[in-house]
Amino acid sequence: FLLTSTRNCTYTFIMLNLTGQKNISKPRQIRALFILKGISGAEIARKMGVDRTAIYKVIDGISKSHRLRKAIADALGVAYEELWKEEVA
């Protein structure tokens, strides 16, 4: 496996840190995906017309906005149900 970019190095670093940890919090998982995909909460916030803190409140579980959760899932290319399993019943 040849590392040719900073993003690949970051990916490897994240995976090494997350490997072997059984209960990684959802916020940490989402933030890791942001890094891997080269996305920021501020980018999603701009597209949604909200302050970036609104995005991070959703990620941290402080806010449960379905609209912002959907925007985060879509930006990451992950199904809504995958990120917010406990909310879908």
XYZ file of N, CA, C and O in Angstrom:
356
model
N 0.859 -1.181 0.000
C 0.000 0.000 0.000
C 0.895 1.230 0.000
O 1.684 1.450 0.908
N 0.788 2.033 -1.020
C 1.636 3.214 -1.173
C 0.845 4.461 -0.838
O -0.234 4.682 -1.379
N 1.365 5.259 0.072
C 0.713 6.514 0.430
C 1.272 7.618 -0.443
O 2.473 7.850 -0.470
N 0.374 8.289 -1.168
C 0.853 9.306 -2.088
C 0.324 10.693 -1.788
O 0.695 11.635 -2.451
N -0.555 10.811 -0.807
C -1.094 12.140 -0.522
C -1.369 12.296 0.957
O -1.408 11.328 1.704
N -1.566 13.540 1.350
C -1.903 13.839 2.740
C -3.202 13.163 3.128
O -3.340 12.647 4.226
N -4.179 13.164 2.228
C -5.467 12.538 2.529
C -5.285 11.058 2.815
O -5.872 10.510 3.727
N -4.427 10.369 2.030
C -4.174 8.957 2.287
C -3.500 8.758 3.636
O -3.798 7.806 4.352
N -2.570 9.647 3.978
C -1.911 9.566 5.284
C -2.924 9.776 6.402
O -2.901 9.069 7.402
N -3.801 10.754 6.211
C -4.827 11.010 7.209
C -5.730 9.801 7.335
O -6.075 9.386 8.437
N -6.106 9.214 6.218
C -6.951 8.026 6.222
C -6.291 6.903 7.017
O -6.900 6.298 7.873
N -5.014 6.651 6.729
C -4.290 5.595 7.425
C -4.222 5.885 8.922
O -4.448 4.998 9.738
N -3.934 7.127 9.275
C -3.870 7.520 10.681
C -5.205 7.273 11.380
O -5.259 6.705 12.464
N -6.290 7.684 10.732
C -7.626 7.504 11.321
C -7.930 6.026 11.479
O -8.388 5.588 12.524
N -7.669 5.258 10.450
C -7.984 3.839 10.516
C -7.158 3.136 11.583
O -7.659 2.275 12.285
N -5.898 3.531 11.733
C -5.082 2.934 12.785
C -5.615 3.287 14.166
O -5.598 2.472 15.076
N -6.095 4.496 14.319
C -6.636 4.919 15.604
C -7.986 4.287 15.895
O -8.336 4.053 17.045
N -8.781 4.040 14.866
C -10.111 3.482 15.070
C -10.106 1.959 15.109
O -10.984 1.347 15.694
N -9.108 1.341 14.482
C -9.036 -0.116 14.450
C -8.853 -0.653 15.862
O -8.040 -0.170 16.622
N -9.638 -1.629 16.172
C -9.525 -2.262 17.479
C -10.371 -1.612 18.554
O -10.542 -2.181 19.622
N -10.920 -0.446 18.291
C -11.800 0.192 19.263
C -13.223 -0.280 18.976
O -13.727 -0.104 17.889
N -13.836 -0.887 19.968
C -15.140 -1.491 19.752
C -16.287 -0.495 19.745
O -17.204 -0.617 18.964
N -16.250 0.470 20.595
C -17.360 1.417 20.705
C -16.908 2.825 20.372
O -16.657 3.628 21.250
N -16.820 3.083 19.090
C -16.435 4.417 18.634
C -17.700 5.248 18.566
O -18.691 4.833 17.974
N -17.672 6.407 19.175
C -18.869 7.245 19.210
C -19.269 7.683 17.806
O -18.426 7.820 16.911
N -20.556 7.892 17.633
C -21.069 8.338 16.341
C -20.425 9.649 15.907
O -20.023 9.773 14.753
N -20.303 10.647 16.801
C -19.641 11.886 16.374
C -18.223 11.653 15.848
O -17.824 12.236 14.844
N -17.468 10.783 16.492
C -16.102 10.494 16.016
C -16.129 9.805 14.667
O -15.310 10.083 13.797
N -17.087 8.899 14.482
C -17.206 8.214 13.191
C -17.522 9.215 12.083
O -16.925 9.176 11.002
N -18.467 10.105 12.352
C -18.870 11.087 11.346
C -17.726 12.041 11.044
O -17.447 12.342 9.878
N -17.035 12.504 12.067
C -15.905 13.409 11.835
C -14.795 12.715 11.043
O -14.150 13.322 10.187
N -14.576 11.436 11.308
C -13.584 10.682 10.542
C -14.006 10.586 9.076
O -13.183 10.759 8.179
N -15.285 10.360 8.837
C -15.788 10.311 7.465
C -15.636 11.667 6.777
O -15.325 11.733 5.592
N -15.855 12.740 7.519
C -15.651 14.085 6.958
C -14.220 14.211 6.436
O -13.991 14.682 5.331
N -13.264 13.800 7.252
C -11.859 13.899 6.867
C -11.579 13.017 5.659
O -10.954 13.445 4.696
N -12.057 11.791 5.712
C -11.810 10.859 4.616
C -12.389 11.347 3.297
O -11.805 11.156 2.241
N -13.541 11.976 3.369
C -14.217 12.444 2.157
C -13.831 13.880 1.791
O -14.281 14.397 0.776
N -13.042 14.534 2.638
C -12.629 15.905 2.360
C -13.777 16.897 2.463
O -13.848 17.865 1.719
N -14.674 16.645 3.400
C -15.872 17.474 3.586
C -15.769 18.173 4.937
O -15.209 17.625 5.881
N -16.349 19.360 5.025
C -16.402 20.036 6.322
C -17.849 20.338 6.670
O -18.709 20.443 5.787
N -18.088 20.474 7.948
C -19.414 20.861 8.406
C -19.805 22.221 7.866
O -20.972 22.475 7.564
N -18.820 23.096 7.696
C -19.084 24.435 7.176
C -19.612 24.376 5.742
O -20.501 25.136 5.370
N -19.083 23.440 4.938
C -19.571 23.290 3.558
C -21.043 22.873 3.542
O -21.836 23.415 2.771
N -21.370 21.908 4.371
C -22.764 21.441 4.440
C -23.652 22.572 4.933
O -24.740 22.797 4.405
N -23.165 23.295 5.943
C -23.937 24.406 6.503
C -24.234 25.463 5.437
O -25.370 25.948 5.338
N -23.229 25.815 4.651
C -23.445 26.805 3.579
C -24.517 26.338 2.609
O -25.401 27.107 2.229
N -24.451 25.082 2.208
C -25.439 24.544 1.268
C -26.844 24.536 1.864
O -27.829 24.689 1.139
N -26.923 24.364 3.170
C -28.219 24.271 3.841
C -28.703 25.624 4.360
O -29.810 25.734 4.868
N -27.856 26.641 4.281
C -28.242 27.975 4.734
C -28.329 28.109 6.242
O -29.166 28.842 6.768
N -27.458 27.376 6.952
C -27.426 27.447 8.418
C -26.001 27.723 8.873
O -25.048 27.625 8.093
N -25.850 28.041 10.132
C -24.535 28.241 10.719
C -23.870 26.877 10.906
O -24.537 25.875 11.171
N -22.550 26.839 10.791
C -21.854 25.556 10.924
C -22.077 24.899 12.278
O -22.036 23.679 12.389
N -22.323 25.712 13.299
C -22.556 25.120 14.622
C -23.812 24.245 14.618
O -23.892 23.282 15.380
N -24.761 24.567 13.749
C -25.976 23.744 13.652
C -25.627 22.334 13.186
O -26.188 21.347 13.682
N -24.686 22.235 12.272
C -24.267 20.924 11.767
C -23.598 20.124 12.886
O -23.889 18.949 13.091
N -22.719 20.792 13.626
C -22.002 20.075 14.688
C -22.910 19.735 15.866
O -22.689 18.736 16.553
N -23.946 20.514 16.085
C -24.924 20.159 17.120
C -25.675 18.897 16.730
O -25.986 18.061 17.578
N -25.961 18.748 15.457
C -26.617 17.528 14.985
C -25.670 16.341 15.142
O -26.056 15.287 15.651
N -24.426 16.520 14.728
C -23.446 15.438 14.837
C -23.267 15.012 16.287
O -23.180 13.826 16.595
N -23.238 15.988 17.193
C -23.032 15.693 18.615
C -24.294 15.225 19.326
O -24.254 14.896 20.511
N -25.427 15.198 18.616
C -26.669 14.700 19.209
C -27.428 15.733 20.009
O -28.411 15.404 20.676
N -27.004 16.976 19.966
C -27.684 18.039 20.712
C -28.970 18.433 19.993
O -29.984 18.712 20.617
N -28.912 18.429 18.663
C -30.079 18.736 17.837
C -30.423 17.500 17.018
O -29.542 16.719 16.663
N -31.702 17.317 16.722
C -32.131 16.138 15.963
C -32.839 16.523 14.674
O -33.765 15.860 14.250
N -32.388 17.581 14.041
C -32.997 18.050 12.807
C -32.889 16.983 11.713
O -31.791 16.624 11.281
N -34.042 16.497 11.271
C -34.065 15.488 10.211
C -33.451 16.056 8.930
O -32.690 15.374 8.243
N -33.758 17.301 8.627
C -33.257 17.951 7.411
C -31.732 18.012 7.407
O -31.087 17.687 6.405
N -31.133 18.401 8.541
C -29.672 18.491 8.595
C -29.026 17.109 8.659
O -27.965 16.882 8.079
N -29.674 16.175 9.335
C -29.156 14.806 9.356
C -29.119 14.235 7.947
O -28.159 13.585 7.554
N -30.166 14.489 7.198
C -30.228 14.008 5.812
C -29.124 14.652 4.985
O -28.461 13.971 4.184
N -28.898 15.943 5.177
C -27.846 16.651 4.434
C -26.465 16.070 4.757
O -25.626 15.915 3.863
N -26.228 15.749 6.022
C -24.952 15.161 6.431
C -24.784 13.796 5.783
O -23.741 13.487 5.201
N -25.811 12.966 5.873
C -25.753 11.622 5.273
C -25.514 11.710 3.769
O -24.674 10.994 3.221
N -26.248 12.594 3.105
C -26.090 12.753 1.655
C -24.683 13.210 1.294
O -24.080 12.704 0.343
N -24.140 14.165 2.049
C -22.788 14.678 1.777
C -21.739 13.580 1.939
O -20.752 13.540 1.212
N -21.973 12.687 2.883
C -21.033 11.600 3.137
C -21.262 10.402 2.218
O -20.458 9.477 2.188
N -22.392 10.408 1.506
C -22.709 9.285 0.634
C -23.108 8.052 1.414
O -22.850 6.916 1.002
N -23.739 8.284 2.560
C -24.168 7.198 3.445
C -25.682 7.288 3.600
O -26.234 8.391 3.660
N -26.340 6.150 3.684
C -27.782 6.152 3.878
C -28.118 6.770 5.231
O -27.413 6.548 6.222
N -29.208 7.532 5.263
C -29.676 8.156 6.495
C -29.768 7.111 7.612
O -29.312 7.329 8.732
N -30.358 5.991 7.296
C -30.570 4.926 8.283
C -29.258 4.391 8.847
O -29.211 3.936 9.984
N -28.216 4.442 8.042
C -26.906 3.960 8.490
C -26.323 4.857 9.578
O -25.763 4.383 10.560
N -26.467 6.165 9.417
C -25.917 7.100 10.399
C -26.793 7.246 11.635
O -26.290 7.419 12.738
N -28.090 7.196 11.455
C -29.003 7.502 12.550
C -29.892 6.302 12.857
O -31.092 6.403 12.977
N -29.292 5.131 13.004
C -30.014 3.866 13.187
C -31.057 3.919 14.291
O -32.177 3.462 14.114
N -30.686 4.469 15.435
C -31.596 4.451 16.591
C -32.837 5.315 16.361
O -33.834 5.174 17.050
N -32.780 6.218 15.389
C -33.902 7.106 15.131
C -34.892 6.511 14.144
O -35.977 7.007 13.966
N -34.475 5.467 13.449
C -35.333 4.832 12.454
C -35.854 3.536 13.045
O -35.097 2.635 13.345
N -37.151 3.485 13.247
C -37.714 2.261 13.829
C -38.971 1.862 13.110
O -39.609 2.590 12.457
